[in-house]
N, CA and C of each residue as an Amber inpcrd file, in Angstrom:
protein
   285
  -8.9540000  66.8110000 104.4120000  -9.2220000  65.5910000 103.3120000
  -9.0440000  64.3300000 103.8730000  -9.9150000  63.4120000 103.3690000
 -10.1450000  62.1710000 104.0380000  -9.1650000  61.1120000 103.5370000
  -8.8050000  60.1450000 104.3930000  -8.1170000  58.7640000 104.0230000
  -8.6880000  58.2550000 102.7770000  -8.1060000  57.2180000 101.8850000
  -8.7010000  56.4280000 101.1450000  -9.1950000  55.2940000 101.9020000
 -10.3600000  54.5600000 101.4150000 -10.8540000  53.4820000 102.1110000
 -10.1770000  52.3310000 101.4720000  -9.1370000  52.2650000 100.4890000
  -8.3670000  51.2140000 100.1810000  -7.1330000  51.6750000  99.3930000
  -6.0170000  50.8190000  99.2860000  -4.7480000  51.1170000  98.8480000
  -4.5690000  50.3640000  97.4790000  -4.1520000  51.1750000  96.5050000
  -3.5510000  50.3940000  95.3120000  -2.2050000  50.2880000  95.5640000
  -1.5800000  48.8470000  95.2960000  -0.2080000  48.5850000  95.3320000
   0.6540000  49.2120000  94.0650000   1.5260000  49.9390000  94.4200000
   2.1960000  50.7690000  93.4270000   1.7920000  52.2760000  93.0720000
   0.9440000  52.6330000  93.8650000   0.3600000  53.8950000  93.6440000
   1.0990000  55.0200000  94.3250000   1.6830000  54.7210000  95.1840000
   2.6250000  55.7230000  95.9580000   3.8860000  54.9350000  96.0520000
   5.0140000  55.7800000  96.0770000   6.2610000  55.4160000  95.9820000
   6.8180000  54.5710000  94.8180000   7.9820000  53.9920000  94.9630000
   8.5890000  53.2760000  93.9210000   7.7720000  52.0710000  93.5550000
   7.6640000  51.6210000  92.2390000   7.1510000  50.3840000  91.9630000
   7.9640000  49.1580000  92.4950000   7.6030000  48.2360000  92.7260000
   8.5240000  46.9920000  93.1460000   8.9050000  46.4780000  91.9030000
  10.0850000  45.8390000  92.0790000  10.5770000  45.1870000  91.0370000
   9.9080000  43.6850000  90.7780000   9.9460000  43.1050000  89.5380000
   9.1640000  41.8930000  89.3510000   9.7860000  40.7100000  90.3450000
   8.7410000  39.9110000  90.5120000   9.4220000  38.5880000  91.2810000
  10.0340000  37.7820000  90.1740000  11.3920000  38.0410000  90.0780000
  12.3370000  37.0060000  89.0360000  12.0560000  35.6710000  89.3570000
  11.9200000  35.1160000  90.5030000  11.6450000  33.5540000  90.6240000
  10.4240000  33.0020000  90.1110000   9.1820000  34.0170000  89.6550000
   8.1800000  33.6130000  89.3150000   7.8450000  33.6740000  87.7740000
   8.7740000  34.6210000  87.3370000   8.6900000  34.9700000  85.7210000
  10.0870000  34.4950000  85.1130000   9.8010000  34.4800000  83.5860000
  10.7600000  34.2450000  82.8030000  11.6710000  35.6100000  82.4730000
  12.7090000  35.8830000  83.3110000  13.1600000  37.1150000  83.2750000
  13.7410000  37.5870000  81.9320000  14.1500000  36.7970000  81.1060000
  14.9970000  36.8590000  79.9990000  14.2390000  37.4140000  78.9220000
  12.8700000  36.5580000  78.7950000  11.8930000  37.1530000  77.9590000
  11.3300000  38.3700000  78.2200000  11.1700000  38.5710000  79.4620000
  10.4670000  39.9270000  79.9640000  11.4200000  41.0520000  79.5990000
  12.6780000  41.1080000  79.8040000  13.7730000  42.2370000  79.7180000
  13.8750000  42.2650000  78.2290000  13.7130000  41.2030000  77.3570000
  13.7920000  41.3670000  76.0030000  12.8250000  42.0310000  75.3610000
  11.4240000  41.6500000  76.0850000  10.0410000  42.4760000  75.5200000
  10.2390000  44.1810000  75.9620000  10.8910000  44.4600000  77.0780000
  11.1280000  45.7020000  77.6320000  11.9120000  46.5410000  76.4520000
  13.3610000  45.6020000  76.3220000  14.1370000  46.2360000  75.1470000
  13.3790000  46.6220000  73.9240000  12.5850000  45.7230000  73.7130000
  11.9140000  45.9330000  71.8960000  11.0740000  47.1160000  72.2700000
  10.2280000  47.3230000  73.3480000   9.5130000  48.4080000  73.4990000
  10.2940000  49.6120000  73.5270000  11.2900000  49.6720000  74.2770000
  12.1580000  50.8060000  74.4090000  13.0520000  51.4060000  73.2900000
  13.5180000  50.2130000  72.5470000  14.0930000  50.8750000  71.3750000
  13.4410000  51.3540000  70.2930000  12.0140000  50.5500000  70.0830000
  11.0240000  51.2170000  69.3520000  10.6620000  52.4340000  69.5850000
  10.6340000  52.8580000  70.7770000  10.1300000  54.4340000  71.1750000
  11.3270000  55.3290000  70.8280000  12.7860000  54.6360000  71.1380000
  13.9210000  55.5120000  70.7160000  13.9120000  55.7150000  69.3000000
  13.5920000  54.8590000  68.3970000  13.6430000  54.9540000  67.0920000
  12.5740000  55.8870000  66.1740000  11.5610000  56.1740000  67.0340000
  10.5680000  56.6490000  66.7250000  10.0020000  57.9880000  67.2420000
  10.9620000  58.5110000  68.2430000  10.8600000  59.5510000  69.3090000
  12.0600000  60.3320000  69.0690000  11.9500000  61.8100000  68.9040000
  13.0840000  62.5910000  68.9350000  13.6690000  62.6560000  70.3900000
  14.8810000  63.0040000  70.7910000  15.5390000  63.1570000  71.8570000
  14.3540000  63.8150000  72.8580000  14.4090000  63.3900000  73.9650000
  13.6910000  64.2470000  75.0660000  13.8380000  63.6380000  76.3120000
  12.9380000  63.8020000  77.3500000  12.9270000  63.4210000  78.8260000
  13.2040000  61.9070000  78.7520000  14.4820000  61.7360000  79.8290000
  14.8290000  60.3110000  80.1540000  13.6670000  59.4170000  80.8900000
  13.3040000  58.2490000  80.2850000  12.1530000  57.3350000  80.8660000
  12.7370000  56.6880000  82.1530000  11.8880000  56.4100000  82.9510000
  12.0510000  55.6390000  84.2940000  12.3320000  54.1110000  83.7050000
  11.5080000  53.8820000  82.7220000  11.6480000  52.4100000  82.4530000
  10.3760000  52.0410000  81.4170000   9.9220000  50.8460000  81.5690000
   9.1160000  50.3020000  80.5650000   7.9440000  49.4860000  81.3990000
   6.6910000  49.6550000  80.9550000   5.7440000  48.7360000  81.9500000
   5.5050000  47.6240000  80.8090000   5.5160000  46.4360000  81.2130000
   4.9870000  45.2920000  80.2160000   3.9260000  44.4090000  80.9000000
   3.3570000  43.8450000  80.0140000   2.4960000  42.5340000  80.6140000
   3.2340000  41.4580000  79.7830000   3.5590000  40.4690000  80.7770000
   4.0230000  39.2580000  79.8700000   3.1610000  38.4580000  78.8720000
   1.7830000  38.7750000  79.1240000   0.9300000  38.1660000  78.2650000
   0.7500000  39.0110000  77.0930000   0.9760000  39.9700000  76.9700000
   0.9560000  40.8350000  75.5940000   2.2210000  41.2160000  75.2830000
   2.3110000  41.5560000  73.9240000   3.5490000  41.8620000  73.2200000
   3.8080000  43.2710000  73.1280000   2.9090000  44.2090000  73.6910000
   2.9840000  45.5030000  73.7010000   3.3520000  46.0780000  75.2340000
   3.5720000  47.3630000  75.3620000   4.0600000  48.0120000  76.6850000
   3.9620000  49.4100000  76.6840000   4.5840000  50.1250000  77.5540000
   4.5560000  51.3990000  77.3020000   5.8160000  51.9630000  77.8250000
   6.5250000  52.8400000  77.4050000   7.6130000  53.6450000  78.2260000
   6.9360000  54.6700000  79.2510000   7.4890000  54.6890000  80.3380000
   6.9680000  55.3950000  81.4240000   7.9040000  56.4720000  81.9280000
   7.3140000  57.7020000  82.2410000   8.3650000  58.6580000  82.6320000
   8.1580000  59.2620000  84.0880000   7.0180000  58.5030000  84.6710000
   6.6550000  58.7500000  86.1080000   6.6910000  57.4590000  86.9870000
   6.4420000  57.4620000  88.0770000   6.1130000  56.3790000  88.6480000
   4.8460000  55.7240000  88.4250000   4.7790000  54.5580000  87.7820000
   3.5040000  53.9830000  87.2030000   2.7140000  53.3160000  88.3840000
   1.4970000  53.2670000  88.0800000   0.4690000  52.4330000  88.9550000
   0.3980000  51.1530000  87.8990000   0.6590000  50.0680000  88.3780000
   0.5670000  48.9550000  87.7130000  -0.9490000  48.0890000  87.8420000
  -1.2950000  47.3700000  86.7900000  -2.4650000  46.6460000  86.7910000
  -1.9020000  45.1330000  87.3510000  -2.7820000  44.3560000  87.7710000
  -2.2410000  43.1160000  88.2200000  -1.2560000  42.3850000  87.4410000
  -1.5080000  42.2960000  86.0770000  -0.5490000  41.5060000  85.3370000
   0.6500000  42.2490000  84.8180000   0.8540000  43.3170000  85.2280000
   1.8090000  44.3550000  84.5950000   3.1920000  44.1130000  85.5570000
   4.3180000  44.3370000  84.9410000   5.5950000  44.2670000  85.7460000
   6.3690000  45.9360000  85.1320000   7.1550000  46.4170000  85.9410000
   7.8400000  47.5080000  85.5870000   9.2590000  47.0590000  85.5620000
   9.7660000  47.3900000  84.3660000  11.3890000  47.0770000  84.1910000
  12.0000000  48.4270000  84.1240000  13.0600000  48.4310000  85.2030000
  13.8780000  49.6270000  85.2520000  14.6360000  50.0570000  83.9160000
  14.9380000  51.1120000  83.6860000  15.7730000  51.5110000  82.3010000
  17.3140000  51.0130000  82.5590000  17.7710000  50.7520000  83.7990000
  19.2000000  50.2540000  84.1090000  19.0010000  48.8870000  83.5590000
  17.9930000  47.9030000  83.6210000  17.9950000  46.7250000  83.4490000
  17.7030000  46.7290000  81.7310000  16.8250000  47.5260000  81.2370000
  16.9330000  47.2130000  79.7510000  18.2260000  47.7840000  79.1810000
  18.9890000  48.7110000  79.5190000  20.1400000  49.0800000  79.0570000
  21.2730000  48.1080000  79.1600000  21.1210000  47.4340000  80.2860000
  22.2080000  46.2230000  80.4820000  23.1430000  46.7880000  81.3420000
  23.0400000  47.5300000  82.0960000  24.1970000  48.1580000  83.0540000
  24.4480000  47.1590000  83.9570000  25.9040000  47.0710000  84.4340000
  26.4560000  46.2730000  85.3460000  26.4470000  46.7410000  86.7770000
  26.8390000  46.1910000  87.7280000  26.8950000  46.7880000  88.9880000
  28.1320000  47.8420000  89.1650000  29.0100000  47.6630000  88.0940000
  30.1720000  48.7580000  88.0760000  29.6440000  49.9960000  87.5190000
  28.5440000  49.8350000  86.8100000  28.4050000  51.3470000  86.0620000
  28.6800000  51.3120000  84.7880000  29.2330000  50.0070000  84.1810000
  29.6900000  50.3090000  82.9220000  28.6060000  49.3850000  81.9310000
  28.4390000  49.8680000  80.6870000  27.2860000  49.3960000  80.0470000
  27.7800000  48.0710000  79.2780000  26.8290000  47.2620000  79.4920000
  27.0370000  45.8440000  78.8190000  25.9830000  45.5350000  77.8530000
  26.1920000  45.0250000  76.6380000  25.4530000  44.8130000  75.5750000
  25.5680000  43.4780000  74.9110000  24.7240000  42.5850000  75.0090000
  25.2770000  41.4170000  74.3070000  23.9410000  41.0890000  73.1150000
  23.3750000  42.0070000  72.7660000  22.5020000  41.7310000  71.8120000
  21.2030000  41.2800000  72.1640000
């Protein structure tokens, strides 16, 4: 098997977290929550997702169940951030 001639960032291993200093984290997490809760309201119970992939410039996104390969403008928001878990493992929700 030959080695690839180039590497796609995020194609192997865990996706990197967003650069919080370069984006509006409040609106990005709110966008991911809208996408996730729309998924929950329209889909019967099933597999637990890893998170949501969003493009800050677009209103839509996708719920992912495997490690995603991200396009240059996309960000991966982990399910723990979407659900609002604190460092102590307790759920916090402020609407």
